[in-house]
Amino acid sequence: MQIKSASRLVGRALLLPTLALSFSSVAFAGPDENQLIIEGETISTDTKAAAGNPLPHLYSGWRFRSIETQALQADDFENPAFTAVDTGEELWNTVDGSAGKSCSSCHNDAAESMAGVRAKMPSWSDSLGKPHTMETQINACREEQMGAEKWKWEAQDMLAMTAYVGLQSRGMPVALDLEKGEMQDWHDKGEDLYNTRVGQLNLSCANCHGGNFGKMIRADHLSQGQTNGFPVYRLKWGGLGSIHRRFKGCMDNIRATPYKRGSDEFIALEVYTANRGQGLSVETPSVRN
Amino acid sequence: MKPTKYLSLAIALTMLSAVSVADISPDDVPFDGSMQVNESLTGKAGDPTEGRKVFANRKLGNCLACHAASDQSDQLFHGEVGPSLDGVASRYPEGLLRTLVINAKKVFSERTVMPGFYSNEQGARVAEKFKGKTILTAQQVEDVVAYLTTFK
């Protein structure tokens, strides 16, 4: 821990002169300048914000982590999430449920059929009358297509599958379609929630991830709270966690009663946060402290 | 229950209510015309040594989440969300430091991210455990204010 933070401080101190040169009038302890290269492929970790985005420029959460944590994500053999990815691949090919089917019975090779799916989630579902998250889509296939039992939101199998399916979109830009169905309404509801102050500490998501990203909040380096790397492997959790688990953690920290995982509120918030990261590369599965 | 237990309970209750009666409640804090609070919320002086602990404690003030302070250099991590508090006692009179800890919104705008530590002005959906409670007690506010006044 101590070595880690010390090296972070050194890294930041070294960066200061460059920062001071490029943004001489702003005191801004921003993201670092490191590049994410996985298996020889460069994954862009920042991008220009689309018109209407409240953020000036988009940065992946990876850019705010310590060099040690960054390194874990930059190597699939070191990335602890890959055990779950392997499980996900096994599950993909395993028959389950009364219809005697596996995911691959219908979707064949995930590398082809699932490429780009994570990048557009959540996406509108006519049959549901609301947006599908990756979790609800997978459960819909299990129940309706396979006659299998649905998985709990944070079940190991669910996390393994969302990680495996998500990985097939790695490197692709997040691109939600807000024109479909009532996506815009869900987005707007999410935006309201994002800007509502909650809890005894009386803070909104935007208070930390909008105005103050780049700054230290005690031992943690505040990012923009992007969701492009989920599910993420958190060292603190010792395993993978969903987007909604992270939302819950942030609400707990400000002493608010969190919404339930899979609730309409968290789905709306997920639509908004995903769209707020429109253009960032999918990094699933990311590693966080 | 034995009668002696009732007796001690009764004494404890009287002591408790005696304390809270003397404390100024969060809704009755007397902000003056220049938004200062010039009397102690408890009628007692604060203890800077206690205040130093409350300042660092993650479950209490956790002021270090957002502020740096040289006097806390024994703590590894200091935040950057707010300004460094070094020299803050030369910038603000004690009455205004008290207001800042009670409810910073009275000094800064409504939009400040600094929480009100002795205020009922809280967010929606306050967790059950913290409902109807302020982040700090009146005495803890006084202790932190006494500590801040040493930041010359």
Short mmCIF file of C-alpha atoms in Angstrom, two decimals:
data_model
loop_
_atom_site.label_atom_id
_atom_site.label_comp_id
_atom_site.label_asym_id
_atom_site.label_seq_id
_atom_site.Cartn_x
_atom_site.Cartn_y
_atom_site.Cartn_z
CA MET A 1 0.00 0.00 0.00
CA GLN A 2 2.66 2.47 1.05
CA ILE A 3 4.93 1.76 -1.90
CA LYS A 4 1.95 2.03 -4.19
CA SER A 5 0.88 5.45 -2.97
CA ALA A 6 4.42 6.72 -2.85
CA SER A 7 4.98 5.80 -6.48
CA ARG A 8 1.68 7.45 -7.38
CA LEU A 9 2.88 10.61 -5.70
CA VAL A 10 6.17 10.45 -7.55
CA GLY A 11 4.32 9.92 -10.81
CA ARG A 12 2.08 12.87 -10.16
CA ALA A 13 4.91 15.09 -9.09
CA LEU A 14 6.79 14.26 -12.26
CA LEU A 15 3.77 15.09 -14.34
CA LEU A 16 3.28 18.48 -12.79
CA PRO A 17 5.77 20.40 -14.92
CA THR A 18 4.15 19.18 -18.16
CA LEU A 19 0.70 19.92 -16.84
CA ALA A 20 1.83 23.31 -15.71
CA LEU A 21 3.05 23.98 -19.24
CA SER A 22 -0.07 22.91 -21.05
CA PHE A 23 -2.70 24.29 -18.70
CA SER A 24 -0.74 27.04 -17.05
CA SER A 25 -3.76 28.92 -15.71
CA VAL A 26 -5.65 25.96 -14.23
CA ALA A 27 -4.72 24.04 -11.12
CA PHE A 28 -5.82 20.63 -12.32
CA ALA A 29 -4.52 17.33 -10.97
CA GLY A 30 -5.97 15.42 -13.85
CA PRO A 31 -5.73 11.96 -15.33
CA ASP A 32 -2.24 10.67 -16.10
CA GLU A 33 -0.76 10.41 -19.57
CA ASN A 34 -0.31 6.62 -19.65
CA GLN A 35 -1.38 4.53 -22.63
CA LEU A 36 -3.37 1.34 -22.36
CA ILE A 37 -1.89 -1.31 -24.63
CA ILE A 38 -3.29 -4.84 -24.31
CA GLU A 39 -1.71 -7.65 -26.34
CA GLY A 40 -0.10 -5.12 -28.62
CA GLU A 41 -3.35 -3.31 -29.27
CA THR A 42 -3.75 0.28 -28.14
CA ILE A 43 -7.09 1.02 -26.52
CA SER A 44 -7.85 4.71 -26.43
CA THR A 45 -8.68 5.84 -22.92
CA ASP A 46 -9.93 9.31 -23.72
CA THR A 47 -12.00 10.95 -26.37
CA LYS A 48 -13.65 14.19 -27.31
CA ALA A 49 -17.00 14.67 -25.58
CA ALA A 50 -20.04 14.66 -27.83
CA ALA A 51 -22.11 17.84 -28.03
CA GLY A 52 -24.31 18.26 -24.98
CA ASN A 53 -22.09 16.15 -22.73
CA PRO A 54 -21.55 18.02 -19.44
CA LEU A 55 -17.92 16.84 -19.37
CA PRO A 56 -15.23 18.82 -21.21
CA HIS A 57 -13.35 15.70 -22.35
CA LEU A 58 -13.89 12.04 -21.56
CA TYR A 59 -11.39 9.90 -19.68
CA SER A 60 -11.57 6.25 -18.78
CA GLY A 61 -11.32 5.43 -15.09
CA TRP A 62 -8.11 3.54 -15.96
CA ARG A 63 -6.30 6.88 -16.33
CA PHE A 64 -6.86 7.67 -12.66
CA ARG A 65 -5.60 4.42 -11.17
CA SER A 66 -2.15 3.67 -9.80
CA ILE A 67 0.47 2.32 -12.15
CA GLU A 68 0.26 -1.08 -10.43
CA THR A 69 -3.50 -1.35 -10.95
CA GLN A 70 -3.14 -0.11 -14.52
CA ALA A 71 -0.55 -2.80 -15.20
CA LEU A 72 -2.94 -5.54 -14.06
CA GLN A 73 -5.46 -4.45 -16.67
CA ALA A 74 -2.86 -4.09 -19.41
CA ASP A 75 -2.04 -7.81 -19.37
CA ASP A 76 -4.76 -10.41 -19.81
CA PHE A 77 -2.57 -12.99 -18.04
CA GLU A 78 -2.24 -10.73 -15.00
CA ASN A 79 -5.82 -9.47 -15.09
CA PRO A 80 -7.57 -11.38 -12.28
CA ALA A 81 -10.92 -11.03 -14.08
CA PHE A 82 -9.86 -13.57 -16.68
CA THR A 83 -10.62 -16.53 -14.45
CA ALA A 84 -14.24 -15.41 -14.61
CA VAL A 85 -13.98 -14.79 -18.35
CA ASP A 86 -12.91 -18.43 -18.77
CA THR A 87 -15.90 -19.53 -16.71
CA GLY A 88 -18.08 -17.34 -18.91
CA GLU A 89 -16.79 -19.05 -22.03
CA GLU A 90 -17.54 -22.47 -20.52
CA LEU A 91 -21.05 -21.39 -19.58
CA TRP A 92 -21.56 -20.04 -23.10
CA ASN A 93 -21.14 -23.57 -24.43
CA THR A 94 -22.99 -25.39 -21.64
CA VAL A 95 -26.51 -26.68 -22.23
CA ASP A 96 -28.90 -25.57 -19.49
CA GLY A 97 -32.70 -25.50 -19.10
CA SER A 98 -35.70 -27.39 -20.51
CA ALA A 99 -35.05 -26.46 -24.16
CA GLY A 100 -31.73 -28.29 -24.11
CA LYS A 101 -29.82 -25.31 -25.47
CA SER A 102 -26.69 -23.38 -24.69
CA CYS A 103 -25.99 -19.78 -25.65
CA SER A 104 -23.89 -21.03 -28.51
CA SER A 105 -26.80 -23.08 -29.91
CA CYS A 106 -28.28 -19.83 -31.13
CA HIS A 107 -25.45 -17.30 -31.02
CA ASN A 108 -22.63 -19.54 -32.24
CA ASP A 109 -19.24 -17.86 -31.87
CA ALA A 110 -19.46 -15.07 -29.32
CA ALA A 111 -16.47 -13.32 -30.90
CA GLU A 112 -18.70 -12.64 -33.87
CA SER A 113 -22.26 -12.51 -32.56
CA MET A 114 -21.48 -10.52 -29.41
CA ALA A 115 -19.00 -8.01 -30.88
CA GLY A 116 -20.39 -4.54 -30.26
CA VAL A 117 -23.19 -5.61 -27.91
CA ARG A 118 -21.61 -4.25 -24.71
CA ALA A 119 -20.95 -0.95 -26.49
CA LYS A 120 -24.66 -0.28 -27.12
CA MET A 121 -26.00 -1.42 -23.73
CA PRO A 122 -28.38 -0.55 -22.23
CA SER A 123 -30.57 -0.79 -25.32
CA TRP A 124 -34.27 -0.52 -25.88
CA SER A 125 -36.41 -3.66 -25.75
CA ASP A 126 -39.88 -3.53 -27.24
CA SER A 127 -40.95 -6.76 -25.59
CA LEU A 128 -39.89 -5.46 -22.19
CA GLY A 129 -41.13 -1.92 -22.74
CA LYS A 130 -37.93 -0.62 -21.18
CA PRO A 131 -34.18 -0.74 -21.70
CA HIS A 132 -32.36 -4.06 -21.42
CA THR A 133 -29.15 -4.05 -19.45
CA MET A 134 -26.67 -6.82 -20.18
CA GLU A 135 -27.96 -8.66 -17.11
CA THR A 136 -31.66 -8.49 -18.00
CA GLN A 137 -30.94 -9.47 -21.63
CA ILE A 138 -28.99 -12.55 -20.57
CA ASN A 139 -31.74 -13.54 -18.15
CA ALA A 140 -34.39 -13.02 -20.84
CA CYS A 141 -32.49 -15.47 -23.07
CA ARG A 142 -32.13 -17.93 -20.22
CA GLU A 143 -35.78 -17.87 -19.25
CA GLU A 144 -37.50 -17.42 -22.62
CA GLN A 145 -35.09 -19.09 -25.03
CA MET A 146 -33.55 -21.80 -22.90
CA GLY A 147 -36.16 -22.53 -20.27
CA ALA A 148 -33.43 -22.04 -17.67
CA GLU A 149 -33.62 -20.27 -14.35
CA LYS A 150 -32.52 -16.68 -14.28
CA TRP A 151 -29.33 -15.69 -12.52
CA LYS A 152 -29.19 -13.23 -9.65
CA TRP A 153 -27.79 -9.81 -10.58
CA GLU A 154 -24.50 -10.35 -8.78
CA ALA A 155 -24.25 -14.15 -9.08
CA GLN A 156 -20.82 -15.48 -10.05
CA ASP A 157 -22.27 -17.02 -13.23
CA MET A 158 -23.91 -13.74 -14.22
CA LEU A 159 -20.68 -11.79 -13.66
CA ALA A 160 -18.70 -14.38 -15.58
CA MET A 161 -21.12 -14.14 -18.50
CA THR A 162 -21.33 -10.33 -18.56
CA ALA A 163 -17.52 -10.23 -18.46
CA TYR A 164 -17.22 -12.77 -21.29
CA VAL A 165 -19.85 -11.12 -23.49
CA GLY A 166 -18.48 -7.65 -22.67
CA LEU A 167 -14.94 -8.64 -23.64
CA GLN A 168 -16.11 -9.29 -27.21
CA SER A 169 -16.61 -5.50 -27.58
CA ARG A 170 -13.28 -4.47 -26.09
CA GLY A 171 -11.85 -1.49 -27.93
CA MET A 172 -15.17 -0.53 -29.54
CA PRO A 173 -16.61 2.90 -28.78
CA VAL A 174 -19.59 3.13 -26.43
CA ALA A 175 -22.57 4.08 -28.61
CA LEU A 176 -26.06 4.05 -27.16
CA ASP A 177 -29.10 4.56 -29.32
CA LEU A 178 -31.29 7.06 -27.48
CA GLU A 179 -33.67 7.43 -30.40
CA LYS A 180 -35.17 3.99 -29.93
CA GLY A 181 -38.37 3.59 -27.90
CA GLU A 182 -38.37 5.64 -24.73
CA MET A 183 -34.61 5.63 -24.25
CA GLN A 184 -34.45 9.41 -24.08
CA ASP A 185 -36.93 9.47 -21.18
CA TRP A 186 -34.90 6.89 -19.31
CA HIS A 187 -31.77 8.90 -19.99
CA ASP A 188 -33.40 12.08 -18.69
CA LYS A 189 -34.63 10.33 -15.57
CA GLY A 190 -31.09 9.06 -15.02
CA GLU A 191 -29.73 12.56 -15.47
CA ASP A 192 -32.08 13.85 -12.76
CA LEU A 193 -30.95 11.13 -10.39
CA TYR A 194 -27.32 11.86 -11.23
CA ASN A 195 -27.73 15.47 -10.21
CA THR A 196 -29.86 14.90 -7.11
CA ARG A 197 -28.16 15.34 -3.77
CA VAL A 198 -28.64 12.37 -1.54
CA GLY A 199 -27.62 11.07 1.84
CA GLN A 200 -26.49 12.61 5.09
CA LEU A 201 -23.46 14.01 3.24
CA ASN A 202 -25.84 15.69 0.81
CA LEU A 203 -23.92 15.00 -2.39
CA SER A 204 -24.91 14.15 -5.95
CA CYS A 205 -22.99 11.88 -8.30
CA ALA A 206 -22.08 14.97 -10.31
CA ASN A 207 -20.60 16.67 -7.23
CA CYS A 208 -17.78 14.12 -7.20
CA HIS A 209 -17.54 12.79 -10.76
CA GLY A 210 -18.49 15.95 -12.64
CA GLY A 211 -16.84 18.92 -10.97
CA ASN A 212 -14.06 17.20 -9.09
CA PHE A 213 -12.63 14.36 -11.17
CA GLY A 214 -8.86 14.37 -11.18
CA LYS A 215 -8.65 15.37 -7.53
CA MET A 216 -7.74 13.15 -4.60
CA ILE A 217 -10.56 12.40 -2.18
CA ARG A 218 -8.40 11.26 0.67
CA ALA A 219 -6.68 8.08 -0.65
CA ASP A 220 -8.76 7.74 -3.80
CA HIS A 221 -8.24 9.51 -7.12
CA LEU A 222 -11.62 10.71 -8.38
CA SER A 223 -12.45 9.65 -11.93
CA GLN A 224 -15.39 10.64 -14.09
CA GLY A 225 -17.30 7.59 -12.83
CA GLN A 226 -17.43 6.01 -16.29
CA THR A 227 -18.96 2.57 -16.84
CA ASN A 228 -17.03 1.45 -19.95
CA GLY A 229 -14.97 -1.12 -18.04
CA PHE A 230 -17.76 -3.07 -16.31
CA PRO A 231 -18.06 -5.57 -14.87
CA VAL A 232 -14.80 -4.59 -13.15
CA TYR A 233 -12.52 -6.67 -10.97
CA ARG A 234 -12.07 -4.68 -7.78
CA LEU A 235 -9.13 -5.61 -5.60
CA LYS A 236 -11.18 -4.40 -2.63
CA TRP A 237 -14.02 -6.76 -3.55
CA GLY A 238 -11.66 -9.59 -4.41
CA GLY A 239 -13.80 -10.28 -7.44
CA LEU A 240 -15.98 -8.89 -10.18
CA GLY A 241 -18.83 -6.49 -9.54
CA SER A 242 -21.59 -5.02 -11.66
CA ILE A 243 -22.25 -1.39 -12.48
CA HIS A 244 -25.14 -1.39 -10.02
CA ARG A 245 -22.90 -2.69 -7.25
CA ARG A 246 -20.61 0.29 -7.80
CA PHE A 247 -23.58 2.69 -7.77
CA LYS A 248 -24.69 1.15 -4.50
CA GLY A 249 -21.20 1.54 -3.01
CA CYS A 250 -21.10 5.24 -3.90
CA MET A 251 -24.54 5.80 -2.36
CA ASP A 252 -23.58 3.90 0.80
CA ASN A 253 -20.48 6.07 1.14
CA ILE A 254 -22.50 9.26 1.22
CA ARG A 255 -24.88 7.63 3.71
CA ALA A 256 -27.84 7.35 1.38
CA THR A 257 -30.19 4.38 1.04
CA PRO A 258 -29.15 2.90 -2.30
CA TYR A 259 -31.66 1.77 -4.89
CA LYS A 260 -31.85 -1.96 -5.50
CA ARG A 261 -29.68 -3.64 -8.13
CA GLY A 262 -31.82 -3.99 -11.24
CA SER A 263 -34.27 -1.30 -10.07
CA ASP A 264 -35.69 1.16 -12.60
CA GLU A 265 -33.72 3.91 -10.88
CA PHE A 266 -30.38 2.16 -11.33
CA ILE A 267 -31.26 1.20 -14.92
CA ALA A 268 -32.04 4.87 -15.67
CA LEU A 269 -28.80 5.89 -13.99
CA GLU A 270 -26.94 3.29 -16.06
CA VAL A 271 -28.46 4.63 -19.29
CA TYR A 272 -27.36 8.14 -18.34
CA THR A 273 -23.83 7.22 -17.20
CA ALA A 274 -23.22 4.99 -20.24
CA ASN A 275 -24.30 7.76 -22.59
CA ARG A 276 -22.18 10.26 -20.65
CA GLY A 277 -19.26 8.04 -21.71
CA GLN A 278 -20.35 7.91 -25.35
CA GLY A 279 -17.23 7.38 -27.49
CA LEU A 280 -14.99 5.88 -24.81
CA SER A 281 -13.70 2.40 -25.63
CA VAL A 282 -15.21 -0.62 -23.95
CA GLU A 283 -12.54 -1.97 -21.58
CA THR A 284 -14.38 -4.90 -20.05
CA PRO A 285 -13.07 -6.42 -17.85
CA SER A 286 -11.29 -3.53 -16.10
CA VAL A 287 -9.32 -3.71 -12.88
CA ARG A 288 -9.86 -1.25 -10.06
CA ASN A 289 -8.52 -0.77 -6.53
CA MET B 1 -34.81 -5.56 36.74
CA LYS B 2 -33.49 -4.59 40.12
CA PRO B 3 -34.41 -1.20 41.54
CA THR B 4 -30.78 -0.11 41.52
CA LYS B 5 -30.70 -0.56 37.78
CA TYR B 6 -33.79 1.63 37.40
CA LEU B 7 -32.10 4.21 39.52
CA SER B 8 -28.93 4.32 37.46
CA LEU B 9 -30.97 4.39 34.28
CA ALA B 10 -32.92 7.35 35.62
CA ILE B 11 -29.72 9.16 36.48
CA ALA B 12 -28.27 8.42 33.07
CA LEU B 13 -31.42 9.75 31.40
CA THR B 14 -31.34 12.97 33.40
CA MET B 15 -27.72 13.47 32.49
CA LEU B 16 -28.45 12.83 28.85
CA SER B 17 -31.31 15.26 28.66
CA ALA B 18 -29.33 17.80 30.66
CA VAL B 19 -26.67 17.72 27.96
CA SER B 20 -29.06 17.98 25.06
CA VAL B 21 -31.08 20.75 26.69
CA ALA B 22 -27.95 22.87 26.93
CA ASP B 23 -26.97 22.19 23.32
CA ILE B 24 -28.35 24.53 20.69
CA SER B 25 -30.32 22.35 18.28
CA PRO B 26 -29.41 22.39 14.56
CA ASP B 27 -32.59 24.33 13.74
CA ASP B 28 -31.95 27.04 16.34
CA VAL B 29 -28.36 27.96 15.53
CA PRO B 30 -28.11 31.76 15.94
CA PHE B 31 -26.42 32.96 12.74
CA ASP B 32 -25.86 36.71 13.07
CA GLY B 33 -26.13 39.35 10.33
CA SER B 34 -22.72 38.44 8.96
CA MET B 35 -23.50 34.72 9.13
CA GLN B 36 -21.28 34.17 12.15
CA VAL B 37 -22.11 32.01 15.16
CA ASN B 38 -20.35 33.63 18.06
CA GLU B 39 -21.37 31.39 20.94
CA SER B 40 -20.49 27.81 21.67
CA LEU B 41 -23.23 25.35 20.67
CA THR B 42 -22.77 23.58 23.99
CA GLY B 43 -21.98 26.50 26.23
CA LYS B 44 -18.58 24.91 26.73
CA ALA B 45 -15.23 25.55 25.12
CA GLY B 46 -14.07 23.06 22.52
CA ASP B 47 -11.07 20.79 23.02
CA PRO B 48 -8.55 21.14 20.17
CA THR B 49 -6.96 17.75 20.93
CA GLU B 50 -10.32 16.02 20.49
CA GLY B 51 -10.97 18.22 17.45
CA ARG B 52 -7.79 17.01 15.82
CA LYS B 53 -9.06 13.42 16.09
CA VAL B 54 -12.55 14.24 14.81
CA PHE B 55 -10.96 16.07 11.86
CA ALA B 56 -9.08 12.95 10.72
CA ASN B 57 -11.62 10.26 11.69
CA ARG B 58 -13.21 8.79 8.57
CA LYS B 59 -16.48 8.12 10.40
CA LEU B 60 -16.70 11.62 11.92
CA GLY B 61 -15.38 14.82 10.33
CA ASN B 62 -13.26 13.11 7.67
CA CYS B 63 -12.21 16.63 6.76
CA LEU B 64 -9.05 15.11 5.26
CA ALA B 65 -11.20 13.52 2.54
CA CYS B 66 -11.38 16.95 0.91
CA HIS B 67 -8.74 19.09 2.62
CA ALA B 68 -5.02 19.01 3.22
CA ALA B 69 -3.60 20.32 6.51
CA SER B 70 0.10 20.40 7.49
CA ASP B 71 -0.76 19.70 11.12
CA GLN B 72 -2.09 16.27 9.99
CA SER B 73 1.12 15.24 8.24
CA ASP B 74 1.12 11.99 10.26
CA GLN B 75 -1.88 10.98 8.12
CA LEU B 76 -0.82 9.51 4.78
CA PHE B 77 -3.64 10.79 2.59
CA HIS B 78 -5.02 14.32 2.26
CA GLY B 79 -7.77 15.32 -0.15
CA GLU B 80 -7.80 18.01 -2.83
CA VAL B 81 -11.51 18.66 -3.35
CA GLY B 82 -11.38 21.75 -1.10
CA PRO B 83 -8.51 24.18 -0.40
CA SER B 84 -5.69 23.44 2.06
CA LEU B 85 -6.76 24.59 5.51
CA ASP B 86 -3.31 25.84 6.50
CA GLY B 87 -3.62 29.35 7.91
CA VAL B 88 -7.41 29.24 7.86
CA ALA B 89 -7.64 30.88 11.30
CA SER B 90 -5.96 33.97 9.87
CA ARG B 91 -8.49 34.10 7.05
CA TYR B 92 -11.67 33.64 9.10
CA PRO B 93 -12.77 34.78 12.58
CA GLU B 94 -13.82 32.00 14.97
CA GLY B 95 -17.52 32.78 14.52
CA LEU B 96 -17.27 32.17 10.79
CA LEU B 97 -15.21 29.00 11.22
CA ARG B 98 -18.06 27.74 13.40
CA THR B 99 -20.59 28.54 10.66
CA LEU B 100 -18.39 26.79 8.10
CA VAL B 101 -18.42 23.57 10.10
CA ILE B 102 -22.13 23.82 11.03
CA ASN B 103 -23.34 24.51 7.50
CA ALA B 104 -20.90 25.75 4.86
CA LYS B 105 -23.82 26.62 2.57
CA LYS B 106 -24.43 29.70 4.74
CA VAL B 107 -20.99 31.02 3.77
CA PHE B 108 -20.48 29.60 0.28
CA SER B 109 -23.31 29.10 -2.18
CA GLU B 110 -25.94 26.37 -2.04
CA ARG B 111 -23.80 24.56 -4.57
CA THR B 112 -20.82 23.89 -2.33
CA VAL B 113 -19.92 20.23 -1.98
CA MET B 114 -18.84 20.69 1.63
CA PRO B 115 -21.39 18.89 3.84
CA GLY B 116 -23.15 20.67 6.70
CA PHE B 117 -21.87 18.88 9.78
CA TYR B 118 -24.52 20.21 12.19
CA SER B 119 -27.44 20.81 9.89
CA ASN B 120 -30.74 19.16 9.08
CA GLU B 121 -30.36 20.33 5.50
CA GLN B 122 -29.49 16.90 4.12
CA GLY B 123 -29.98 15.00 0.89
CA ALA B 124 -32.85 12.72 -0.12
CA ARG B 125 -32.90 9.08 1.00
CA VAL B 126 -30.71 9.46 4.09
CA ALA B 127 -29.77 5.94 5.20
CA GLU B 128 -31.93 4.62 8.05
CA LYS B 129 -28.98 4.52 10.42
CA PHE B 130 -28.30 8.23 10.01
CA LYS B 131 -31.86 9.57 9.77
CA GLY B 132 -32.58 12.54 12.00
CA LYS B 133 -28.93 12.77 12.98
CA THR B 134 -26.31 15.37 12.26
CA ILE B 135 -22.87 14.21 11.07
CA LEU B 136 -21.20 15.66 14.16
CA THR B 137 -22.54 16.33 17.64
CA ALA B 138 -22.56 19.90 18.96
CA GLN B 139 -19.52 19.16 21.12
CA GLN B 140 -17.60 17.65 18.20
CA VAL B 141 -18.32 20.83 16.21
CA GLU B 142 -16.90 22.88 19.07
CA ASP B 143 -13.85 20.62 19.27
CA VAL B 144 -13.17 20.94 15.52
CA VAL B 145 -13.64 24.73 15.67
CA ALA B 146 -11.21 24.95 18.61
CA TYR B 147 -8.75 22.89 16.55
CA LEU B 148 -9.21 25.10 13.45
CA THR B 149 -8.48 28.24 15.48
CA THR B 150 -4.95 26.85 15.98
CA PHE B 151 -4.40 26.97 12.18
CA LYS B 152 -2.76 30.39 12.33
#
